[in-house]
Amino acid sequence: MKPVNVGICGLGTVGGGTLNVLTRNKIDIDAKAGRQITITHVGARQLNPDCDTSSLKVSTDVFDVANDPDVDIVVELIGGTTVAKELVLKAIENGKHVVTANKALIAEFGNEIFAAAVKNNVTVSYEAAVAGGIPIIRSLREGLVANRIEWLAGIINGTGNFILTEMRDKGRAFDDVLKEAQALGYAEADPTFDVEGIDAAHKLVILASIAFGMPLQFNKIFTEGITKIAPEDVAYADELGYRIKHLGITRRSPNKGIELRVHPTLIPSSCLIANVDGVMNAVLVKGDAVGPTLYYGAGAGAEPTASAVISDIVHVSRIVGDNSSEVDYNTNVPHLGFAHDHLCEYDIVPIEEVETASYLRISALDRPGVLSKITQILSDAGISIEALIQKEPAEGQNHVPVILLTNQALEKSVMSAIVKIEQLESVTDKVVRIRVESLK
Ligand code: HSE
C-alpha cells in the first residue's frame, strides 16, 4: 500500500511529542499499520528546539498543510477554537482525515465538525482529547461496545489532581502548586480552564456523548472548580475516611435523563480511584455486562498525549485504502460510537434535581443548642446525618467547626437547608458544602 502522508499543525508540547515519538518508533509503527506513515509537512509559527524538522517541509501558515494535496491526514495540535476550527473544517472540505487533541474544539463544535466530516466522507479522530495517554475513547467505543453504560466518573484534569494531591500530602498552598504544574507543562494556556473545571467539562461532555450516544451538549454541563477547597476540608475528609477529588460524573438518572457534572467530590479512600494521585488521570466506567472497569494513566504531557494522537493516526491509516473514496467512513467509524442517525437527544438533568450525599462544614458559635438547631433544619428537609465531627474551639476563638456527612438528598433540598443554617444567628460564616459519592 502506498504510504500515508501526515501533516502536523502545531509543534508545541503535544506536536513536538508526536513528531518525536513517530520518528523514534517509526519501524514498529509502520509494521503495525501495515504501511509507511510519513510526516511530510509541518505547519507551525515557531519551530520546537526539541524536534528535528530538517528533512520536512515546514510552513508558518497551518492552512498550507490543510491545502497540501500530498497530505492525507491533518493533525491539528494548535489548540483553541478559532483558527483550529477553521483549519479542521478546511481540511475536511479538502477531503482529508483529521486527528486532533483539541477537547474544547470537539466538546463545543464537535456536532458541526462531525456533520461536515460525514458530508465529505472523512473521519475525525480525537483520542488525545480526553485523559491524555489513556485510550478511554477507544475503550468506550470499541472495547465496551456490548454494554449499556450506566455511569462513568473520572479524574480527567491532571493539573487539578496534582494540586489536590500536593495540598493533601504536603500541605502546600494552592497557587504555589499551580505554578509548578504550569512549569511542568500540564496546565492549559489559561490555567483557569484547569482549576475552574472547564477543561474537565470539555472532556466529560465528550465521554458522556460516547457512553450514552447523544450529541455533544457543552452548554448543559454543571461545572464547579477546586479554587474554594480549603486545606481544612482536605484534612477533615481524610479524618472521615474520604479523599477530595475533582471528578467528572455522568450517569443515567431514572425518569430524569442524563446527569452531567464536574465538581469536587468526597469519595471513600478505599476506592481505587481515590488513590489516583499527582498528574495521573483515571476513568471508572460501569457497564451493565462488564461491571465496573477502571482506566488509569498519564492525563497530560508531551509523549503520553502523543501516544494517543499516534494511535489515531495508525487507526485512520488502517482504514484508509489506496482509494479513499471507496470506504464509507460514516459506517466504519461513527464519531461518537453510535451511528450518526441513532444519536438520541436525552434531557440533561438540572443540577437542582441531582441527588447526592453531602459534606458540610459549618462555623458556629460555641453555645448550647446550636447543634440541635442545625440538625433540626436538616431533619425538616428530610436530610439525615451519617457522621459528625465537632472540634473544640481553637485557643482564643469562640467558634467551632461542625463537620457533617449527610445521606443522599436532592440538591435543591440541601441548598435550601444551607440557606436556613446560614441564617442562624449562631452560624458565623458561609457553609462549605462538597458533594459525596460512593461510586458504587
Ligand atoms: N491541562 C490538562 C490537564 C492537559 O491538566 O489535564 C491535558 O488535557
CSV table of C-alpha atoms and ligand atoms in Angstrom, one decimal:
chain,number,residue,atom,x,y,z
A,1,MET,CA,0.0,0.0,0.0
A,2,LYS,CA,1.1,3.5,-0.6
A,3,PRO,CA,2.4,5.5,2.4
A,4,VAL,CA,0.0,7.6,4.4
A,5,ASN,CA,1.2,11.2,4.5
A,6,VAL,CA,0.7,13.1,7.7
A,7,GLY,CA,0.7,16.9,8.1
A,8,ILE,CA,1.2,18.1,11.7
A,9,CYS,CA,-0.2,21.5,12.6
A,10,GLY,CA,1.3,22.9,15.8
A,11,LEU,CA,4.7,22.0,17.2
A,12,GLY,CA,4.3,22.8,20.8
A,13,THR,CA,4.3,20.3,23.7
A,14,VAL,CA,2.0,17.7,22.0
A,15,GLY,CA,3.0,18.4,18.4
A,16,GLY,CA,6.7,18.1,19.3
A,17,GLY,CA,6.0,14.9,21.3
A,18,THR,CA,4.0,13.4,18.3
A,19,LEU,CA,6.8,14.2,15.9
A,20,ASN,CA,9.5,12.7,18.1
A,21,VAL,CA,7.6,9.5,19.0
A,22,LEU,CA,6.5,8.9,15.4
A,23,THR,CA,10.2,9.3,14.3
A,24,ARG,CA,11.6,7.3,17.2
A,25,ASN,CA,9.2,4.3,16.8
A,26,LYS,CA,8.7,4.5,13.1
A,27,ILE,CA,9.8,0.9,12.3
A,28,ASP,CA,7.3,-0.6,14.7
A,29,ILE,CA,4.5,1.9,14.0
A,30,ASP,CA,4.7,1.2,10.2
A,31,ALA,CA,4.7,-2.5,10.9
A,32,LYS,CA,1.6,-2.2,13.0
A,33,ALA,CA,-0.1,0.0,10.4
A,34,GLY,CA,1.0,-2.3,7.6
A,35,ARG,CA,2.2,0.7,5.6
A,36,GLN,CA,4.5,3.6,5.9
A,37,ILE,CA,3.3,6.6,7.9
A,38,THR,CA,5.3,9.5,6.9
A,39,ILE,CA,5.3,13.0,8.2
A,40,THR,CA,5.6,15.2,5.1
A,41,HIS,CA,4.6,18.6,6.2
A,42,VAL,CA,4.7,20.6,9.4
A,43,GLY,CA,2.8,23.8,10.0
A,44,ALA,CA,4.0,25.9,12.9
A,45,ARG,CA,4.6,29.5,13.6
A,46,GLN,CA,7.6,28.5,15.7
A,47,LEU,CA,9.9,25.5,15.5
A,48,ASN,CA,10.4,23.4,18.5
A,49,PRO,CA,14.1,23.1,19.6
A,50,ASP,CA,13.4,19.5,20.7
A,51,CYS,CA,12.4,18.4,17.2
A,52,ASP,CA,14.4,17.7,14.1
A,53,THR,CA,12.5,19.1,11.2
A,54,SER,CA,15.4,19.5,8.8
A,55,SER,CA,14.1,16.9,6.3
A,56,LEU,CA,10.5,18.1,6.4
A,57,LYS,CA,8.5,20.7,4.5
A,58,VAL,CA,7.8,23.4,7.1
A,59,SER,CA,5.2,26.2,6.7
A,60,THR,CA,4.5,29.0,9.1
A,61,ASP,CA,0.8,29.0,7.9
A,62,VAL,CA,-1.0,25.9,9.1
A,63,PHE,CA,-3.5,26.3,6.2
A,64,ASP,CA,-0.7,25.4,3.8
A,65,VAL,CA,-0.9,21.9,5.4
A,66,ALA,CA,-4.7,21.6,5.1
A,67,ASN,CA,-4.3,22.7,1.4
A,68,ASP,CA,-1.4,20.4,0.6
A,69,PRO,CA,-2.6,17.9,-2.0
A,70,ASP,CA,0.0,15.4,-0.7
A,71,VAL,CA,-1.2,15.3,2.9
A,72,ASP,CA,-3.8,12.5,3.7
A,73,ILE,CA,-4.2,13.2,7.4
A,74,VAL,CA,-4.1,16.6,9.0
A,75,VAL,CA,-3.2,16.5,12.7
A,76,GLU,CA,-4.5,19.6,14.5
A,77,LEU,CA,-2.4,20.4,17.6
A,78,ILE,CA,-2.6,24.1,17.7
A,79,GLY,CA,-5.4,24.3,20.3
A,80,GLY,CA,-8.1,26.9,20.8
A,81,THR,CA,-11.4,27.0,19.0
A,82,THR,CA,-11.0,29.8,16.4
A,83,VAL,CA,-8.1,29.1,13.9
A,84,ALA,CA,-8.3,25.4,14.9
A,85,LYS,CA,-11.9,25.1,13.9
A,86,GLU,CA,-11.3,26.9,10.6
A,87,LEU,CA,-8.3,24.6,10.0
A,88,VAL,CA,-10.2,21.4,10.7
A,89,LEU,CA,-13.2,22.4,8.5
A,90,LYS,CA,-10.8,23.4,5.7
A,91,ALA,CA,-9.0,20.0,5.9
A,92,ILE,CA,-12.4,18.2,5.9
A,93,GLU,CA,-13.5,20.3,2.9
A,94,ASN,CA,-10.3,19.3,1.1
A,95,GLY,CA,-11.2,15.6,1.7
A,96,LYS,CA,-8.6,15.0,4.4
A,97,HIS,CA,-9.0,12.9,7.6
A,98,VAL,CA,-8.3,14.8,10.8
A,99,VAL,CA,-6.7,13.8,14.0
A,100,THR,CA,-7.0,16.3,16.9
A,101,ALA,CA,-6.2,16.5,20.6
A,102,ASN,CA,-8.4,19.5,21.0
A,103,LYS,CA,-11.1,18.8,23.6
A,104,ALA,CA,-12.5,22.3,23.6
A,105,LEU,CA,-13.0,22.1,19.8
A,106,ILE,CA,-14.7,18.7,19.9
A,107,ALA,CA,-16.9,19.5,23.0
A,108,GLU,CA,-18.0,22.9,21.7
A,109,PHE,CA,-18.1,22.4,17.9
A,110,GLY,CA,-18.0,18.6,17.5
A,111,ASN,CA,-21.5,18.3,16.2
A,112,GLU,CA,-20.8,20.7,13.4
A,113,ILE,CA,-17.4,19.2,12.7
A,114,PHE,CA,-18.7,15.6,12.6
A,115,ALA,CA,-21.6,16.7,10.3
A,116,ALA,CA,-19.0,18.2,7.9
A,117,ALA,CA,-16.9,15.0,8.1
A,118,VAL,CA,-19.9,12.8,7.3
A,119,LYS,CA,-20.8,15.0,4.3
A,120,ASN,CA,-17.3,14.8,3.0
A,121,ASN,CA,-16.8,11.1,3.8
A,122,VAL,CA,-13.7,11.6,6.0
A,123,THR,CA,-13.2,10.8,9.6
A,124,VAL,CA,-12.2,12.9,12.6
A,125,SER,CA,-10.4,11.1,15.5
A,126,TYR,CA,-9.8,12.7,18.9
A,127,GLU,CA,-8.4,10.0,21.3
A,128,ALA,CA,-6.0,12.5,22.8
A,129,ALA,CA,-8.7,15.0,23.6
A,130,VAL,CA,-9.7,13.1,26.8
A,131,ALA,CA,-7.3,11.8,29.5
A,132,GLY,CA,-4.1,12.2,27.6
A,133,GLY,CA,-2.5,8.8,27.1
A,134,ILE,CA,-5.4,6.7,28.4
A,135,PRO,CA,-7.2,5.1,25.4
A,136,ILE,CA,-10.6,5.8,27.0
A,137,ILE,CA,-12.4,6.8,23.8
A,138,ARG,CA,-11.5,3.7,22.0
A,139,SER,CA,-12.3,1.6,25.2
A,140,LEU,CA,-15.7,3.1,25.4
A,141,ARG,CA,-16.4,3.0,21.6
A,142,GLU,CA,-14.9,-0.5,20.8
A,143,GLY,CA,-13.9,-2.5,24.0
A,144,LEU,CA,-17.2,-1.8,25.8
A,145,VAL,CA,-19.4,-1.8,22.8
A,146,ALA,CA,-21.5,-4.7,24.1
A,147,ASN,CA,-22.5,-2.7,27.3
A,148,ARG,CA,-25.2,-0.4,28.2
A,149,ILE,CA,-23.2,2.2,30.1
A,150,GLU,CA,-24.8,3.0,33.5
A,151,TRP,CA,-22.4,5.7,34.7
A,152,LEU,CA,-18.8,6.9,34.5
A,153,ALA,CA,-16.7,9.0,36.8
A,154,GLY,CA,-13.3,10.4,36.0
A,155,ILE,CA,-10.3,12.3,37.3
A,156,ILE,CA,-9.8,14.0,33.9
A,157,ASN,CA,-7.7,17.0,34.7
A,158,GLY,CA,-4.1,16.3,35.7
A,159,THR,CA,-3.4,19.8,36.9
A,160,GLY,CA,-6.3,19.8,39.3
A,161,ASN,CA,-5.4,16.3,40.6
A,162,PHE,CA,-1.8,17.4,41.0
A,163,ILE,CA,-2.9,20.4,43.1
A,164,LEU,CA,-5.3,18.5,45.3
A,165,THR,CA,-2.7,15.7,45.9
A,166,GLU,CA,0.1,18.2,46.9
A,167,MET,CA,-2.3,20.1,49.2
A,168,ARG,CA,-3.2,16.9,50.9
A,169,ASP,CA,0.3,15.3,51.1
A,170,LYS,CA,2.5,18.3,51.7
A,171,GLY,CA,0.1,20.9,52.9
A,172,ARG,CA,1.2,23.2,50.1
A,173,ALA,CA,-0.7,26.3,49.1
A,174,PHE,CA,-2.9,26.2,46.0
A,175,ASP,CA,-1.1,29.0,44.0
A,176,ASP,CA,2.3,27.5,44.6
A,177,VAL,CA,1.3,24.1,43.3
A,178,LEU,CA,-0.5,25.6,40.3
A,179,LYS,CA,2.8,27.5,39.3
A,180,GLU,CA,4.6,24.2,39.4
A,181,ALA,CA,2.0,22.4,37.2
A,182,GLN,CA,2.4,25.3,34.7
A,183,ALA,CA,6.2,24.9,34.7
A,184,LEU,CA,5.8,21.2,34.1
A,185,GLY,CA,3.7,21.8,31.0
A,186,TYR,CA,0.5,20.2,32.4
A,187,ALA,CA,-1.7,23.3,32.7
A,188,GLU,CA,-3.8,24.8,29.9
A,189,ALA,CA,-2.6,28.1,28.4
A,190,ASP,CA,-5.3,29.7,30.6
A,191,PRO,CA,-5.0,27.8,33.9
A,192,THR,CA,-8.5,28.8,35.0
A,193,PHE,CA,-9.6,26.2,32.5
A,194,ASP,CA,-8.0,23.6,34.8
A,195,VAL,CA,-8.9,24.9,38.2
A,196,GLU,CA,-12.4,26.1,37.4
A,197,GLY,CA,-13.3,22.7,35.8
A,198,ILE,CA,-13.8,23.9,32.2
A,199,ASP,CA,-11.1,21.5,30.9
A,200,ALA,CA,-12.7,18.6,32.7
A,201,ALA,CA,-16.1,19.7,31.5
A,202,HIS,CA,-14.9,19.6,27.9
A,203,LYS,CA,-13.6,16.1,28.4
A,204,LEU,CA,-16.7,14.8,30.3
A,205,VAL,CA,-19.1,16.1,27.6
A,206,ILE,CA,-17.2,14.0,25.1
A,207,LEU,CA,-17.1,10.9,27.2
A,208,ALA,CA,-20.9,11.2,28.0
A,209,SER,CA,-21.8,11.5,24.4
A,210,ILE,CA,-19.9,8.4,23.5
A,211,ALA,CA,-21.1,6.5,26.6
A,212,PHE,CA,-24.8,7.3,26.0
A,213,GLY,CA,-25.0,8.0,22.3
A,214,MET,CA,-26.1,11.7,22.4
A,215,PRO,CA,-25.0,14.8,20.6
A,216,LEU,CA,-22.4,16.9,22.4
A,217,GLN,CA,-24.0,19.4,24.8
A,218,PHE,CA,-21.3,21.5,26.4
A,219,ASN,CA,-23.8,24.3,27.3
A,220,LYS,CA,-25.7,22.0,29.6
A,221,ILE,CA,-22.9,20.7,31.9
A,222,PHE,CA,-22.7,21.8,35.5
A,223,THR,CA,-19.2,22.9,36.4
A,224,GLU,CA,-17.6,23.7,39.7
A,225,GLY,CA,-13.8,24.1,40.2
A,226,ILE,CA,-11.4,23.5,43.0
A,227,THR,CA,-10.4,27.0,43.9
A,228,LYS,CA,-12.5,27.1,47.1
A,229,ILE,CA,-11.2,23.8,48.5
A,230,ALA,CA,-9.5,24.7,51.8
A,231,PRO,CA,-6.8,22.7,53.5
A,232,GLU,CA,-9.0,22.0,56.5
A,233,ASP,CA,-11.6,20.3,54.2
A,234,VAL,CA,-8.9,18.1,52.8
A,235,ALA,CA,-7.9,17.2,56.4
A,236,TYR,CA,-11.5,16.6,57.7
A,237,ALA,CA,-12.3,14.5,54.6
A,238,ASP,CA,-9.2,12.4,55.5
A,239,GLU,CA,-10.4,12.0,59.1
A,240,LEU,CA,-13.8,10.8,57.9
A,241,GLY,CA,-12.2,8.2,55.6
A,242,TYR,CA,-12.6,10.2,52.3
A,243,ARG,CA,-10.4,11.9,49.7
A,244,ILE,CA,-11.4,15.0,47.8
A,245,LYS,CA,-11.1,14.5,44.1
A,246,HIS,CA,-12.2,16.8,41.2
A,247,LEU,CA,-14.5,14.4,39.3
A,248,GLY,CA,-16.4,14.5,36.1
A,249,ILE,CA,-19.5,12.4,36.6
A,250,THR,CA,-22.2,11.3,34.1
A,251,ARG,CA,-24.9,8.8,34.8
A,252,ARG,CA,-28.3,7.7,33.6
A,253,SER,CA,-30.8,9.0,36.2
A,254,PRO,CA,-34.1,7.0,36.0
A,255,ASN,CA,-37.0,9.1,34.6
A,256,LYS,CA,-34.9,12.2,34.6
A,257,GLY,CA,-32.3,11.9,31.8
A,258,ILE,CA,-28.5,12.1,32.0
A,259,GLU,CA,-26.5,13.7,34.8
A,260,LEU,CA,-23.6,15.7,33.5
A,261,ARG,CA,-21.5,17.4,36.2
A,262,VAL,CA,-17.9,18.3,37.2
A,263,HIS,CA,-17.2,19.2,40.8
A,264,PRO,CA,-15.0,18.5,43.8
A,265,THR,CA,-16.3,15.2,45.4
A,266,LEU,CA,-15.6,13.3,48.6
A,267,ILE,CA,-15.0,9.6,47.7
A,268,PRO,CA,-14.2,6.8,50.1
A,269,SER,CA,-10.4,6.5,50.5
A,270,SER,CA,-10.8,2.7,49.9
A,271,CYS,CA,-11.8,3.2,46.3
A,272,LEU,CA,-9.0,2.6,43.8
A,273,ILE,CA,-9.7,5.9,42.0
A,274,ALA,CA,-9.4,7.8,45.3
A,275,ASN,CA,-5.7,6.7,45.2
A,276,VAL,CA,-5.0,8.2,41.8
A,277,ASP,CA,-2.6,10.9,42.6
A,278,GLY,CA,-0.5,13.6,41.1
A,279,VAL,CA,-1.0,14.4,37.4
A,280,MET,CA,-2.4,10.9,36.7
A,281,ASN,CA,-5.9,10.5,35.4
A,282,ALA,CA,-8.4,7.7,35.8
A,283,VAL,CA,-11.8,6.9,34.5
A,284,LEU,CA,-14.2,4.5,36.2
A,285,VAL,CA,-16.8,3.1,33.8
A,286,LYS,CA,-19.8,1.0,34.9
A,287,GLY,CA,-21.2,-1.1,32.1
A,288,ASP,CA,-24.2,-3.4,32.6
A,289,ALA,CA,-22.4,-6.5,31.4
A,290,VAL,CA,-18.8,-5.9,32.4
A,291,GLY,CA,-19.5,-4.2,35.7
A,292,PRO,CA,-17.0,-1.5,36.9
A,293,THR,CA,-13.8,-1.1,34.9
A,294,LEU,CA,-11.0,1.4,35.6
A,295,TYR,CA,-8.6,3.1,33.2
A,296,TYR,CA,-5.5,4.7,34.6
A,297,GLY,CA,-2.6,6.6,33.1
A,298,ALA,CA,-0.9,10.0,32.4
A,299,GLY,CA,-3.5,12.6,31.5
A,300,ALA,CA,-1.2,15.2,30.2
A,301,GLY,CA,2.4,15.8,29.0
A,302,ALA,CA,4.1,15.6,25.6
A,303,GLU,CA,4.6,11.9,25.0
A,304,PRO,CA,1.6,10.4,26.8
A,305,THR,CA,-0.6,12.7,24.7
A,306,ALA,CA,1.4,11.9,21.6
A,307,SER,CA,0.8,8.2,22.3
A,308,ALA,CA,-3.0,8.9,21.9
A,309,VAL,CA,-2.5,11.1,18.8
A,310,ILE,CA,-0.4,8.4,17.1
A,311,SER,CA,-3.0,5.7,17.9
A,312,ASP,CA,-5.5,7.8,15.9
A,313,ILE,CA,-3.0,8.2,13.0
A,314,VAL,CA,-2.5,4.5,12.9
A,315,HIS,CA,-6.2,3.8,13.2
A,316,VAL,CA,-7.0,6.1,10.3
A,317,SER,CA,-4.1,4.7,8.3
A,318,ARG,CA,-5.5,1.2,8.7
A,319,ILE,CA,-8.9,2.1,7.3
A,320,VAL,CA,-7.8,4.4,4.5
A,321,GLY,CA,-7.5,2.3,1.4
A,322,ASP,CA,-5.3,3.3,-1.6
A,323,ASN,CA,-8.5,4.8,-2.9
A,324,SER,CA,-10.1,6.7,-0.1
A,325,SER,CA,-13.4,7.2,-1.8
A,326,GLU,CA,-14.2,3.5,-1.8
A,327,VAL,CA,-14.5,3.5,2.0
A,328,ASP,CA,-17.6,4.6,3.8
A,329,TYR,CA,-16.1,6.2,6.9
A,330,ASN,CA,-19.5,7.0,8.4
A,331,THR,CA,-20.3,3.4,8.8
A,332,ASN,CA,-16.7,2.4,9.6
A,333,VAL,CA,-16.1,4.9,12.3
A,334,PRO,CA,-19.1,6.6,13.9
A,335,HIS,CA,-17.6,9.6,15.6
A,336,LEU,CA,-19.5,9.2,18.8
A,337,GLY,CA,-19.6,5.4,18.9
A,338,PHE,CA,-23.3,5.3,17.8
A,339,ALA,CA,-24.3,5.5,14.2
A,340,HIS,CA,-24.9,9.2,13.4
A,341,ASP,CA,-28.6,8.6,12.8
A,342,HIS,CA,-29.0,6.8,16.1
A,343,LEU,CA,-27.9,9.5,18.4
A,344,CYS,CA,-30.5,10.4,20.9
A,345,GLU,CA,-31.2,13.9,22.4
A,346,TYR,CA,-31.5,12.9,26.1
A,347,ASP,CA,-32.5,15.5,28.7
A,348,ILE,CA,-29.7,16.7,30.8
A,349,VAL,CA,-30.8,16.7,34.5
A,350,PRO,CA,-30.6,20.2,36.0
A,351,ILE,CA,-28.2,20.2,39.0
A,352,GLU,CA,-31.1,21.1,41.4
A,353,GLU,CA,-32.7,17.7,40.6
A,354,VAL,CA,-29.5,15.7,41.2
A,355,GLU,CA,-29.3,13.6,44.3
A,356,THR,CA,-26.0,13.2,46.2
A,357,ALA,CA,-24.8,12.9,49.8
A,358,SER,CA,-23.1,16.0,51.2
A,359,TYR,CA,-20.2,17.1,53.4
A,360,LEU,CA,-21.0,20.2,55.3
A,361,ARG,CA,-18.6,22.4,57.3
A,362,ILE,CA,-20.3,24.9,59.4
A,363,SER,CA,-18.7,27.5,61.6
A,364,ALA,CA,-20.8,28.0,64.7
A,365,LEU,CA,-20.5,29.9,67.9
A,366,ASP,CA,-19.7,27.7,70.8
A,367,ARG,CA,-23.1,28.0,72.6
A,368,PRO,CA,-25.6,25.5,73.9
A,369,GLY,CA,-28.3,24.4,71.5
A,370,VAL,CA,-26.5,25.4,68.2
A,371,LEU,CA,-26.1,21.8,67.0
A,372,SER,CA,-29.7,20.9,67.7
A,373,LYS,CA,-30.9,23.9,65.6
A,374,ILE,CA,-28.7,22.8,62.7
A,375,THR,CA,-29.8,19.1,62.9
A,376,GLN,CA,-33.5,20.3,63.2
A,377,ILE,CA,-33.2,22.2,59.9
A,378,LEU,CA,-31.7,19.2,58.2
A,379,SER,CA,-34.3,16.8,59.6
A,380,ASP,CA,-37.1,19.2,58.5
A,381,ALA,CA,-35.6,18.9,55.0
A,382,GLY,CA,-35.6,15.1,55.2
A,383,ILE,CA,-31.8,15.0,55.3
A,384,SER,CA,-30.3,12.6,57.8
A,385,ILE,CA,-26.8,12.8,59.3
A,386,GLU,CA,-24.4,9.9,58.7
A,387,ALA,CA,-21.4,11.2,60.6
A,388,LEU,CA,-20.4,14.3,62.6
A,389,ILE,CA,-17.2,15.8,63.9
A,390,GLN,CA,-17.2,18.8,66.3
A,391,LYS,CA,-13.9,20.2,67.4
A,392,GLU,CA,-13.1,22.2,70.5
A,393,PRO,CA,-12.6,25.9,69.7
A,394,ALA,CA,-9.1,26.9,68.9
A,395,GLU,CA,-7.2,28.9,71.5
A,396,GLY,CA,-8.7,32.4,71.7
A,397,GLN,CA,-11.6,31.6,69.3
A,398,ASN,CA,-15.3,31.4,70.2
A,399,HIS,CA,-16.5,29.5,67.2
A,400,VAL,CA,-16.1,25.8,66.4
A,401,PRO,CA,-16.2,23.9,63.1
A,402,VAL,CA,-19.0,21.4,62.9
A,403,ILE,CA,-18.5,18.8,60.1
A,404,LEU,CA,-21.4,16.7,58.9
A,405,LEU,CA,-21.8,13.9,56.4
A,406,THR,CA,-25.4,13.6,55.3
A,407,ASN,CA,-27.2,10.9,53.4
A,408,GLN,CA,-28.4,11.3,49.8
A,409,ALA,CA,-30.7,14.2,49.2
A,410,LEU,CA,-31.9,16.4,46.3
A,411,GLU,CA,-29.6,19.3,45.6
A,412,LYS,CA,-32.4,21.8,45.9
A,413,SER,CA,-33.3,20.5,49.4
A,414,VAL,CA,-29.7,20.7,50.5
A,415,MET,CA,-29.3,24.2,49.2
A,416,SER,CA,-32.4,25.5,50.9
A,417,ALA,CA,-31.3,23.8,54.2
A,418,ILE,CA,-28.0,25.6,53.8
A,419,VAL,CA,-29.6,28.9,53.4
A,420,LYS,CA,-31.6,28.4,56.6
A,421,ILE,CA,-28.5,27.2,58.5
A,422,GLU,CA,-26.6,30.3,57.3
A,423,GLN,CA,-29.4,32.5,58.7
A,424,LEU,CA,-29.0,31.1,62.2
A,425,GLU,CA,-27.6,33.8,64.5
A,426,SER,CA,-25.0,31.4,65.9
A,427,VAL,CA,-23.6,30.4,62.5
A,428,THR,CA,-20.7,32.8,61.7
A,429,ASP,CA,-19.7,32.0,58.2
A,430,LYS,CA,-20.8,30.6,54.8
A,431,VAL,CA,-21.4,26.8,55.0
A,432,VAL,CA,-18.9,24.8,53.0
A,433,ARG,CA,-20.6,22.1,51.1
A,434,ILE,CA,-18.9,19.4,49.0
A,435,ARG,CA,-20.9,16.6,47.2
A,436,VAL,CA,-20.1,13.0,48.3
A,437,GLU,CA,-20.3,9.9,46.0
A,438,SER,CA,-19.8,6.3,46.9
A,439,LEU,CA,-19.1,5.3,43.3
A,440,LYS,CA,-20.9,2.0,43.6
B,1,HSE,N1,-4.4,20.8,31.3
B,1,HSE,C1,-4.8,19.5,31.0
B,1,HSE,C2,-4.7,18.7,32.3
B,1,HSE,C3,-3.9,18.9,30.0
B,1,HSE,O1,-4.1,19.2,33.3
B,1,HSE,O2,-5.2,17.6,32.4
B,1,HSE,C4,-4.5,17.7,29.3
B,1,HSE,O3,-5.7,17.9,28.8
